[in-house]
mmCIF file of C-alpha atoms and ligand atoms in Angstrom:
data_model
loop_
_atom_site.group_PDB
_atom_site.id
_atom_site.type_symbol
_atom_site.label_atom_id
_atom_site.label_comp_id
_atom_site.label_asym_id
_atom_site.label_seq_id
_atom_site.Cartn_x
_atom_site.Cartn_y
_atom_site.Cartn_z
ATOM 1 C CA UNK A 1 4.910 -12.719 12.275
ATOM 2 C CA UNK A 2 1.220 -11.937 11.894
ATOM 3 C CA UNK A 3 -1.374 -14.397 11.250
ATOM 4 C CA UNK A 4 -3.316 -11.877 9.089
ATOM 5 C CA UNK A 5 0.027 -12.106 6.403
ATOM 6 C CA UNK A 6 0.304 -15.336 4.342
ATOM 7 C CA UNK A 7 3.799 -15.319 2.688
ATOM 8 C CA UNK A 8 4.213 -18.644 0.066
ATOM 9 C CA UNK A 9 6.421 -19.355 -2.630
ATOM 10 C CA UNK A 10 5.588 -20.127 -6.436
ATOM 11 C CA UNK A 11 8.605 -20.960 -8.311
ATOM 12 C CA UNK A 12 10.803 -17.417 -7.766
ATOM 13 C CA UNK A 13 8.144 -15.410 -6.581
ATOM 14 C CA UNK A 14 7.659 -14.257 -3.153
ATOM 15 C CA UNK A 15 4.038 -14.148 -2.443
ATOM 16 C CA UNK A 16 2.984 -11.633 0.378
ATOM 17 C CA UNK A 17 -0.537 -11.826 0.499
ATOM 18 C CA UNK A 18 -3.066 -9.642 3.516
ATOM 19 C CA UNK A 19 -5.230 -11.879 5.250
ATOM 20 C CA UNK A 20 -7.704 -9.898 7.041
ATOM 21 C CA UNK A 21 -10.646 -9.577 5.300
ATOM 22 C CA UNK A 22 -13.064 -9.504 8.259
ATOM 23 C CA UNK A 23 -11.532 -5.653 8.665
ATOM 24 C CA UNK A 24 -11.330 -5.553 5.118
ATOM 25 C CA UNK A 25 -7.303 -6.069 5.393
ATOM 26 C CA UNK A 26 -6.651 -3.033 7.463
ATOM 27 C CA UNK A 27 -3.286 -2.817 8.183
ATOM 28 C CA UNK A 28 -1.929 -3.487 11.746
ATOM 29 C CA UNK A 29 1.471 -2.359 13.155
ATOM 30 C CA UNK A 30 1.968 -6.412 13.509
ATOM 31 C CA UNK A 31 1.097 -7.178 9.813
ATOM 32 C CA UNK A 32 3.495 -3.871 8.495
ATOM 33 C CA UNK A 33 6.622 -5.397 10.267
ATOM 34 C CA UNK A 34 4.961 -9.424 9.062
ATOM 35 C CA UNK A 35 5.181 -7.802 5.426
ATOM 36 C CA UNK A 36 8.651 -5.823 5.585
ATOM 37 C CA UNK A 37 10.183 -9.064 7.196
ATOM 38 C CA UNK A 38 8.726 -11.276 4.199
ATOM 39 C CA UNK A 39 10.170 -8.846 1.760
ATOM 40 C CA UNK A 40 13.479 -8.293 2.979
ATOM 41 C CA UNK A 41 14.101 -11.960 3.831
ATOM 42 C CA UNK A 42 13.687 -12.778 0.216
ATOM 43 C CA UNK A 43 14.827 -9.990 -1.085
ATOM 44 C CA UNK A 44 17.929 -11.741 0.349
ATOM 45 C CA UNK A 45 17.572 -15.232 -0.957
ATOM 46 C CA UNK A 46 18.943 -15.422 -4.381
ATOM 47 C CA UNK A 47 15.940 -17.907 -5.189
ATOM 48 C CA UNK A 48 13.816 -15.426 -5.229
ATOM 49 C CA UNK A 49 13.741 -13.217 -8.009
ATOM 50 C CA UNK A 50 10.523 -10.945 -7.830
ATOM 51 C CA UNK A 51 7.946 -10.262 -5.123
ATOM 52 C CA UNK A 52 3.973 -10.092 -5.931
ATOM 53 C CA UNK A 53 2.054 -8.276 -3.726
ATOM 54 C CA UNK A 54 -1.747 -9.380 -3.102
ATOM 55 C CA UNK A 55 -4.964 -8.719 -1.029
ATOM 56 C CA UNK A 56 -8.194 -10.565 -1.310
ATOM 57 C CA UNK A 57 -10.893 -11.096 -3.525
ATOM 58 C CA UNK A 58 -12.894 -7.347 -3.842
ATOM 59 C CA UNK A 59 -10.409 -5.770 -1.111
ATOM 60 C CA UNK A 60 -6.980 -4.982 -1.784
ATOM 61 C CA UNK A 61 -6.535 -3.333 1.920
ATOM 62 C CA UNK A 62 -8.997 -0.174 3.775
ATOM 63 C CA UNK A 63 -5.575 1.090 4.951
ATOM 64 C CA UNK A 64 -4.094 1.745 7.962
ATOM 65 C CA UNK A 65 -5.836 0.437 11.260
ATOM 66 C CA UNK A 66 -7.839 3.014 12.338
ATOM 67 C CA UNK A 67 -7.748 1.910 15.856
ATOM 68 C CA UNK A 68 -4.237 1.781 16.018
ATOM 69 C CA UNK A 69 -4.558 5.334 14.714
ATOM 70 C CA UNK A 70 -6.399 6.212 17.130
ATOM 71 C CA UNK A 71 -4.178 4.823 19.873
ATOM 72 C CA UNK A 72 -1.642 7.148 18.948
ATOM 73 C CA UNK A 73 -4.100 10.069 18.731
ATOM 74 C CA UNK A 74 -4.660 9.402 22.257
ATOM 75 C CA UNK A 75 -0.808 9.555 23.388
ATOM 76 C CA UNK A 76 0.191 5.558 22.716
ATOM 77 C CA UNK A 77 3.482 4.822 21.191
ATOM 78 C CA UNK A 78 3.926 4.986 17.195
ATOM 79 C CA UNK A 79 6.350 2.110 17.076
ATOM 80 C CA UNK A 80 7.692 2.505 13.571
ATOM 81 C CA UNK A 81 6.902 -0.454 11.584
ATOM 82 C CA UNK A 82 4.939 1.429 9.020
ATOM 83 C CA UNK A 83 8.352 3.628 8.196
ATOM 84 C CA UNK A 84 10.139 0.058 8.072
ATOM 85 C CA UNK A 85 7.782 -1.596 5.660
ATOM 86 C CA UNK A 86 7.967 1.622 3.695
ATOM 87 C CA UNK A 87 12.208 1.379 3.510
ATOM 88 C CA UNK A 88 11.835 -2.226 2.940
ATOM 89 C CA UNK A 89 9.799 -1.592 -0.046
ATOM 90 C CA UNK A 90 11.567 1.402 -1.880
ATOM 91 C CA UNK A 91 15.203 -0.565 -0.774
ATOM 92 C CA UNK A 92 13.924 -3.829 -2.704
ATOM 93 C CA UNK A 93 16.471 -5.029 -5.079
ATOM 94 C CA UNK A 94 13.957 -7.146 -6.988
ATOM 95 C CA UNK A 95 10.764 -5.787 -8.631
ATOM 96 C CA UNK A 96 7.445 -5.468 -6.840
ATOM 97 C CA UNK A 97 4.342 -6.556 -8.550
ATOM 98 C CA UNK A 98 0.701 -5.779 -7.128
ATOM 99 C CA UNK A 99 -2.635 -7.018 -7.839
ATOM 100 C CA UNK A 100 -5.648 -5.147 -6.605
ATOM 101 C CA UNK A 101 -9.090 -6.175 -6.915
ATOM 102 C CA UNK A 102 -11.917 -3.933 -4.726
ATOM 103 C CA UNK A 103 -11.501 -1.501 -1.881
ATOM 104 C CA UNK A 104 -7.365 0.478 -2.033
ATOM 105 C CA UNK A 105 -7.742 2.759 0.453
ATOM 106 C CA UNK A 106 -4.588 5.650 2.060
ATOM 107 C CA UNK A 107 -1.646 3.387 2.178
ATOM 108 C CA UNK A 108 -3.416 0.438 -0.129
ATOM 109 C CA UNK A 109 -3.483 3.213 -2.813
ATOM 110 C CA UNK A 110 0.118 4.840 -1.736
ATOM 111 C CA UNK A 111 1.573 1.712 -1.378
ATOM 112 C CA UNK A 112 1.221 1.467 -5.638
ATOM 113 C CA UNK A 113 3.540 4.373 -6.195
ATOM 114 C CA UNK A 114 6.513 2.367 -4.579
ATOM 115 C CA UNK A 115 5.518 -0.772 -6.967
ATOM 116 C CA UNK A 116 7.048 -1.627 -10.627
ATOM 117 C CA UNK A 117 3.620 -3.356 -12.194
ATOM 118 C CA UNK A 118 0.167 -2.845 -10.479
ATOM 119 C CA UNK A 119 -2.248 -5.199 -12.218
ATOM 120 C CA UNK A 120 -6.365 -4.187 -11.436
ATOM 121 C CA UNK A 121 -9.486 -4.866 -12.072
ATOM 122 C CA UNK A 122 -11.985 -2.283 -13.490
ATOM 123 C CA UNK A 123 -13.911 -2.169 -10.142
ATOM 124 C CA UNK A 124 -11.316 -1.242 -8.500
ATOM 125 C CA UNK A 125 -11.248 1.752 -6.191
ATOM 126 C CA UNK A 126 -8.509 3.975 -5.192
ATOM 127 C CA UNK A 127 -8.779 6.809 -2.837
ATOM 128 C CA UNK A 128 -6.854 8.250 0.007
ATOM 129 C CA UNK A 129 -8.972 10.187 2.547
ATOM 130 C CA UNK A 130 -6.311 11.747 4.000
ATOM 131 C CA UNK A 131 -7.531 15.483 4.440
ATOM 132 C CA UNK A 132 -11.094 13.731 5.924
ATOM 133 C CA UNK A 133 -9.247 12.009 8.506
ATOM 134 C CA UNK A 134 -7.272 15.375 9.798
ATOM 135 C CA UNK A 135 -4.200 13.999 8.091
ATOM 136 C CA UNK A 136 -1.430 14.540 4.965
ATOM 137 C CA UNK A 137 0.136 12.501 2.089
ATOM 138 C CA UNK A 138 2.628 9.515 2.954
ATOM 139 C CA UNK A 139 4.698 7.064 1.373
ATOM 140 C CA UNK A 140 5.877 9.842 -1.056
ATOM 141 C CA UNK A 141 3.348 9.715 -2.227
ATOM 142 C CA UNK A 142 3.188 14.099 -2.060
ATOM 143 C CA UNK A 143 6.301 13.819 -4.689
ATOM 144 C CA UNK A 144 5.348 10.728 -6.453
ATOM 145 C CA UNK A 145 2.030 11.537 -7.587
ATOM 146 C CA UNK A 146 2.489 14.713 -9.020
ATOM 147 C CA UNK A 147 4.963 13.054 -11.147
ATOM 148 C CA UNK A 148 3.199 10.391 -12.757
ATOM 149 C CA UNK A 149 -0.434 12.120 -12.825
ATOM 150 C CA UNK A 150 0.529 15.766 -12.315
ATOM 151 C CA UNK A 151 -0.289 18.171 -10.086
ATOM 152 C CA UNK A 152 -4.368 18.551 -10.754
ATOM 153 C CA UNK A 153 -4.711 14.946 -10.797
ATOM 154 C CA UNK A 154 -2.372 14.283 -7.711
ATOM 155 C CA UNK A 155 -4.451 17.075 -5.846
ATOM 156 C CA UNK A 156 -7.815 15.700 -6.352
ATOM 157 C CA UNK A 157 -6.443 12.036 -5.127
ATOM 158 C CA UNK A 158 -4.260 13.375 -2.512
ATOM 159 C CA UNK A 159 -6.065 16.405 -1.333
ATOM 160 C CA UNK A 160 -9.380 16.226 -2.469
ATOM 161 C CA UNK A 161 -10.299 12.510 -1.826
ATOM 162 C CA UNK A 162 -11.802 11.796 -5.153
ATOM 163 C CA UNK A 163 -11.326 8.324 -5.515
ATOM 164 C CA UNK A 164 -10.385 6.870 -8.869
ATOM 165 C CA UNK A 165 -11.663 3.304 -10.298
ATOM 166 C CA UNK A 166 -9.396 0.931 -11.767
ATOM 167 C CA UNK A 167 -9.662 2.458 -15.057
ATOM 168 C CA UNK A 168 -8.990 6.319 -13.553
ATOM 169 C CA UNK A 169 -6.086 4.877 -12.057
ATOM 170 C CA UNK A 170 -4.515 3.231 -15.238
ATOM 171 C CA UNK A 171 -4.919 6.004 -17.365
ATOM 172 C CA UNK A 172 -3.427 8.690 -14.485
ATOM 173 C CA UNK A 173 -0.243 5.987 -14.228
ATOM 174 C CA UNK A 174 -1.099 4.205 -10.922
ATOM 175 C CA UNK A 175 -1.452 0.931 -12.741
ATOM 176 C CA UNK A 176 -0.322 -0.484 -15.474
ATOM 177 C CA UNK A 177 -2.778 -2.966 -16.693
ATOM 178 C CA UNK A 178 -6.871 -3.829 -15.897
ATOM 179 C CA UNK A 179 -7.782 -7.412 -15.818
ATOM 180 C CA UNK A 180 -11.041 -9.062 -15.029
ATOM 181 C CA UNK A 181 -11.491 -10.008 -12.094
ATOM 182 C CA UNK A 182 -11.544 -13.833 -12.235
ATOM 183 C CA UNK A 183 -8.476 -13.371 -14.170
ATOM 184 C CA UNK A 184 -6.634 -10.712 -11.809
ATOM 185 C CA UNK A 185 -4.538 -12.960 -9.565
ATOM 186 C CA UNK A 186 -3.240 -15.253 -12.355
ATOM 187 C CA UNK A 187 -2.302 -12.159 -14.710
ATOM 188 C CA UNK A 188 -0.159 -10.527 -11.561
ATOM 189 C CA UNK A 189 1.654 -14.007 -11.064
ATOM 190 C CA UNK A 190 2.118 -14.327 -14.469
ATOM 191 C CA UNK A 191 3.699 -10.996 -15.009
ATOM 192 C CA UNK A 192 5.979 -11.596 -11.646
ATOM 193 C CA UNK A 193 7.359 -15.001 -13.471
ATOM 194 C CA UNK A 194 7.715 -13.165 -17.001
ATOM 195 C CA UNK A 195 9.863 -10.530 -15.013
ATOM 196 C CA UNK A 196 11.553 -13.898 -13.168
ATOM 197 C CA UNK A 197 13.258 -15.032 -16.316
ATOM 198 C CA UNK A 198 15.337 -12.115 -16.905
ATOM 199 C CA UNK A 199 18.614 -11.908 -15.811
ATOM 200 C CA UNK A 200 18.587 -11.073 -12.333
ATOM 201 C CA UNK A 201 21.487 -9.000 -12.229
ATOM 202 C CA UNK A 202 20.403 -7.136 -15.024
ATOM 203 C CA UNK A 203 16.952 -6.201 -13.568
ATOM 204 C CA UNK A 204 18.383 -5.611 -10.664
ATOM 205 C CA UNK A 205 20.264 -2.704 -12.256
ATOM 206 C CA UNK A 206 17.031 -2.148 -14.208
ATOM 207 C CA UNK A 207 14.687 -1.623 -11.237
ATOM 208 C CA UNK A 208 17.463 0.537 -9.794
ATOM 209 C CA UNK A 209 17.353 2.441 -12.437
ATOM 210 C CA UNK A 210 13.396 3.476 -12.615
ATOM 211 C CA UNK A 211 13.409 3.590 -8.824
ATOM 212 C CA UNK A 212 15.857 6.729 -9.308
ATOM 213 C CA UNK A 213 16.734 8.345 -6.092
ATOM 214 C CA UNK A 214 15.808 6.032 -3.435
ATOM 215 C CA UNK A 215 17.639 8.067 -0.765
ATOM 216 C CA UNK A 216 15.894 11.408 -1.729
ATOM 217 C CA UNK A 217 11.879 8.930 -2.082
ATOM 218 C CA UNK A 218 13.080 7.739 1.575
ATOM 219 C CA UNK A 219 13.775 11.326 2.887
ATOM 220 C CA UNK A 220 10.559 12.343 1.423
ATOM 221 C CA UNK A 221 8.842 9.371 3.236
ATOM 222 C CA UNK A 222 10.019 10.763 6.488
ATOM 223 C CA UNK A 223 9.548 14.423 6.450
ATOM 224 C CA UNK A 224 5.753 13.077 5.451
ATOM 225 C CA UNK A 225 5.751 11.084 8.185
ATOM 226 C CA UNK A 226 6.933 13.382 10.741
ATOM 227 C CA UNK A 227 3.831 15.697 9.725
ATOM 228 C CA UNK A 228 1.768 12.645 9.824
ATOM 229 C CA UNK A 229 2.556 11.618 13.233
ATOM 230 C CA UNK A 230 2.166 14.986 14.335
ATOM 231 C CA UNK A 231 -1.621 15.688 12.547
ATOM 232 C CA UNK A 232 -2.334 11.775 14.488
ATOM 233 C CA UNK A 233 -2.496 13.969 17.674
ATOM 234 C CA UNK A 234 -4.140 16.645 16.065
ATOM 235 C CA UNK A 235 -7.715 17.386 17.487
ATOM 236 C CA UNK A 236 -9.250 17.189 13.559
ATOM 237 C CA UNK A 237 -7.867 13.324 13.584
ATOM 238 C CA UNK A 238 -8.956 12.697 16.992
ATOM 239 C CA UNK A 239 -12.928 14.036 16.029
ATOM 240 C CA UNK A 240 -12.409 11.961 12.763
ATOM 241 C CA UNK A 241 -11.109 8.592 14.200
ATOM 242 C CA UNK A 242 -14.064 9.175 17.065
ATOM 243 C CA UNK A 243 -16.458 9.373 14.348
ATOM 244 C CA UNK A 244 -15.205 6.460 12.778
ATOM 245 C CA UNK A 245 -15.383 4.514 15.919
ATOM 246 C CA UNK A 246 -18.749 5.678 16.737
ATOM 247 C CA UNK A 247 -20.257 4.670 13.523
ATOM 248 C CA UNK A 248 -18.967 1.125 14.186
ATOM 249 C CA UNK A 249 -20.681 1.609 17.204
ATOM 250 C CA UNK A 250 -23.807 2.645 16.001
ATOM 251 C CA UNK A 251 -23.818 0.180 13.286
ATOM 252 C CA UNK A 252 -23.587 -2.748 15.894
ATOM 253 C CA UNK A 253 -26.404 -1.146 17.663
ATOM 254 C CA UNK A 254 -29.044 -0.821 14.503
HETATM 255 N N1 COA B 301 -9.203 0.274 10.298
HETATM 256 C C1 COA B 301 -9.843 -0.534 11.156
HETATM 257 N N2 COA B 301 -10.944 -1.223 10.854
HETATM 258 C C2 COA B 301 -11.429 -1.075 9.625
HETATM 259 C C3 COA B 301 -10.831 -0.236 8.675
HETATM 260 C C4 COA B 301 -9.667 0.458 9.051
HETATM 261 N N3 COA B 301 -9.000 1.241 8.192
HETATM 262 N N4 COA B 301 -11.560 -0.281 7.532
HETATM 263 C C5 COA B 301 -12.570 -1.130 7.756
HETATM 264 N N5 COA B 301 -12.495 -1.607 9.020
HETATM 265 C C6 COA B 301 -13.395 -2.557 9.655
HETATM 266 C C7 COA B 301 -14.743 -1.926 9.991
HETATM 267 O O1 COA B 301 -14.661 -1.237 11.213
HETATM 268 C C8 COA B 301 -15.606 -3.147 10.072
HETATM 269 O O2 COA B 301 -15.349 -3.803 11.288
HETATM 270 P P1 COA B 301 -16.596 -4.396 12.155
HETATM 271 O O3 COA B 301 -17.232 -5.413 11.250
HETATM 272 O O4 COA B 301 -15.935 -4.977 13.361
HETATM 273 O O5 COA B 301 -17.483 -3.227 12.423
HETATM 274 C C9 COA B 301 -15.024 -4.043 8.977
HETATM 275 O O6 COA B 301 -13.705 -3.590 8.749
HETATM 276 C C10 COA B 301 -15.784 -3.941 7.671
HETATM 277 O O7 COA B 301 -15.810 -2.593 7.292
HETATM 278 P P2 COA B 301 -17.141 -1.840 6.798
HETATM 279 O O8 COA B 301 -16.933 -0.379 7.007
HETATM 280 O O9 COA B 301 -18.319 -2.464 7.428
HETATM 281 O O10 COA B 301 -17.106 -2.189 5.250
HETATM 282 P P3 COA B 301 -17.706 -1.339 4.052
HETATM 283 O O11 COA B 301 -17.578 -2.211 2.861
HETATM 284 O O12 COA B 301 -19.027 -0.768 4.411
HETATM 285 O O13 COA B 301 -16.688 -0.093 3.880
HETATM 286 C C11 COA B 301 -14.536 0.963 3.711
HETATM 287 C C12 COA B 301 -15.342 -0.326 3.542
HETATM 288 C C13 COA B 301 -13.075 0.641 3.477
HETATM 289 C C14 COA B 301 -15.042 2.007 2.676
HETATM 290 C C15 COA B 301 -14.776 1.547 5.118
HETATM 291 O O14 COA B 301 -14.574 0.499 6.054
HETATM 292 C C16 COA B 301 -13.829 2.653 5.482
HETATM 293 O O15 COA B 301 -14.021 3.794 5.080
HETATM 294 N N6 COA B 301 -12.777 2.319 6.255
HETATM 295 C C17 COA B 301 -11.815 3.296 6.702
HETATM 296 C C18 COA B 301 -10.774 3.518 5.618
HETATM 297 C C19 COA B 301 -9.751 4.525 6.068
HETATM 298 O O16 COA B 301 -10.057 5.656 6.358
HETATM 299 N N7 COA B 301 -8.481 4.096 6.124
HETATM 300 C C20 COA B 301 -7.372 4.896 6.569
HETATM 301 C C21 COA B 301 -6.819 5.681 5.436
HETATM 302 S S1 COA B 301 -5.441 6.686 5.935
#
């Protein structure tokens, strides 16, 4: 488990929640295998019926850990919990709700693809430096995108960096639905317990359905991710995880 993932229950939604705003809920190798254990535990329980995923008031999460990036840039072991979270997700028999509210940044914007109903708020920003940091697409994201926002749209997210706002990202697909923000939390549960009263079996089927092939979104996920874990050791990563690092350093020192 992982202290920076609070998982709760309301009624028959499983509420996986990232707790670590102080790094604006960067994503550790700890809290990927917290939030793929959360999921597939009550993905098993027949209680549950739909799980709702949140971050924190103004950040949804800045993305992977960039200093666990960087220790595998500098030879330290991958582990493998990202690519377990990611199965976890697109394997879910029940839906997958998220509410964003700030800062989605790489896999807090990816992450969106692989969910049923992303509720936002207007201020909401999107964006997946991946190119900046020396690296490529994940999460399917290289197939998904192009298919819900097409190919110009997918390249300037992807490729590009542009980052999109909560509006952008409705009206390219990525969400469904803006919100205010005082509002955002209680519309996502809300929509998680609407999709809780149908008949489980039959949204089961449903989801399974609209996920179409999870096998071939899967294989996608890991060609992407062997290119990934090869540009981590790439010298362009490296100088742009350094840089990263140095600015915290900096920062501290102003
Ligand atoms: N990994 C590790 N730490 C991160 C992080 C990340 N992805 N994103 C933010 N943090 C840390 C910062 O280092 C800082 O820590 P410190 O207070 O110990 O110095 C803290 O979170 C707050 O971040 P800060 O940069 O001061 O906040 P901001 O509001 O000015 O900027 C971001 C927010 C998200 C725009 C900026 O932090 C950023 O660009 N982060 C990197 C995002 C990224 O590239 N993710 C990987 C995508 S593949």
């Amino acid at each position: 488990m992982s202290e920076h993932v609070k998982v709760s229950r309301d009624g028959a939604v499983n509420v996986v929640r990232m707790h670590r705003l102080e790094k604006k809920n960067a994503l550790t190798r700890a809290m990927y295998a917290a939030m793929a254990e959360a999921i597939r535990s009550a993905d098993a329980d027949d209680a549950v019926r739909v799980h709702l995923l949140l971050g924190s008031e103004g950040v949804f999460s800045a993305g992977n850990d960039l200093g666990d990036f960087m220790t595998i840039a500098m030879g330290g072991e991958h582990g493998g919990e990202v690519f377990e979270f990611m199965d976890v997700m697109i394997r879910a028999r029940k839906p997958v709700v998220s509410g964003v509210d700030g800062i989605a940044v790489g896999i807090g914007t990816t992450i969106h693809f692989n969910c049923d109903l992303t509720i936002a708020t207007a201020r909401s920003s999107f964006s997946t430096p991946f190119l900046d940091l020396g690296l490529t697409p994940e999460f399917a994201s290289s197939g998904m995108a192009p298919t819900v926002m097409g190919h110009q749209r997918a390249f300037a997210l992807l490729a590009l960096g542009d980052s999109l706002n909560g509006e952008e990202a409705r009206d390219a697909g990525l969400v469904w639905k803006i919100v205010e923000p005082e509002n955002m939390e209680s519309e996502a549960m809300s929509t998680a317990k609407r999709l809780a009263q149908k008949p489980p079996e039959a949204l089961a089927i449903a989801r399974d359905l609209l996920m179409g092939d999870r096998d071939a979104r899967l294989a996608l996920c890991k060609k992407e991710g062997e290119l990934f874990g090869e540009r981590l050791k790439s010298d362009e990563a490296r100088q742009a995880f350094q840089s990263f690092m140095s600015r915290k350093v900096s920062k501290a020192s102003a």
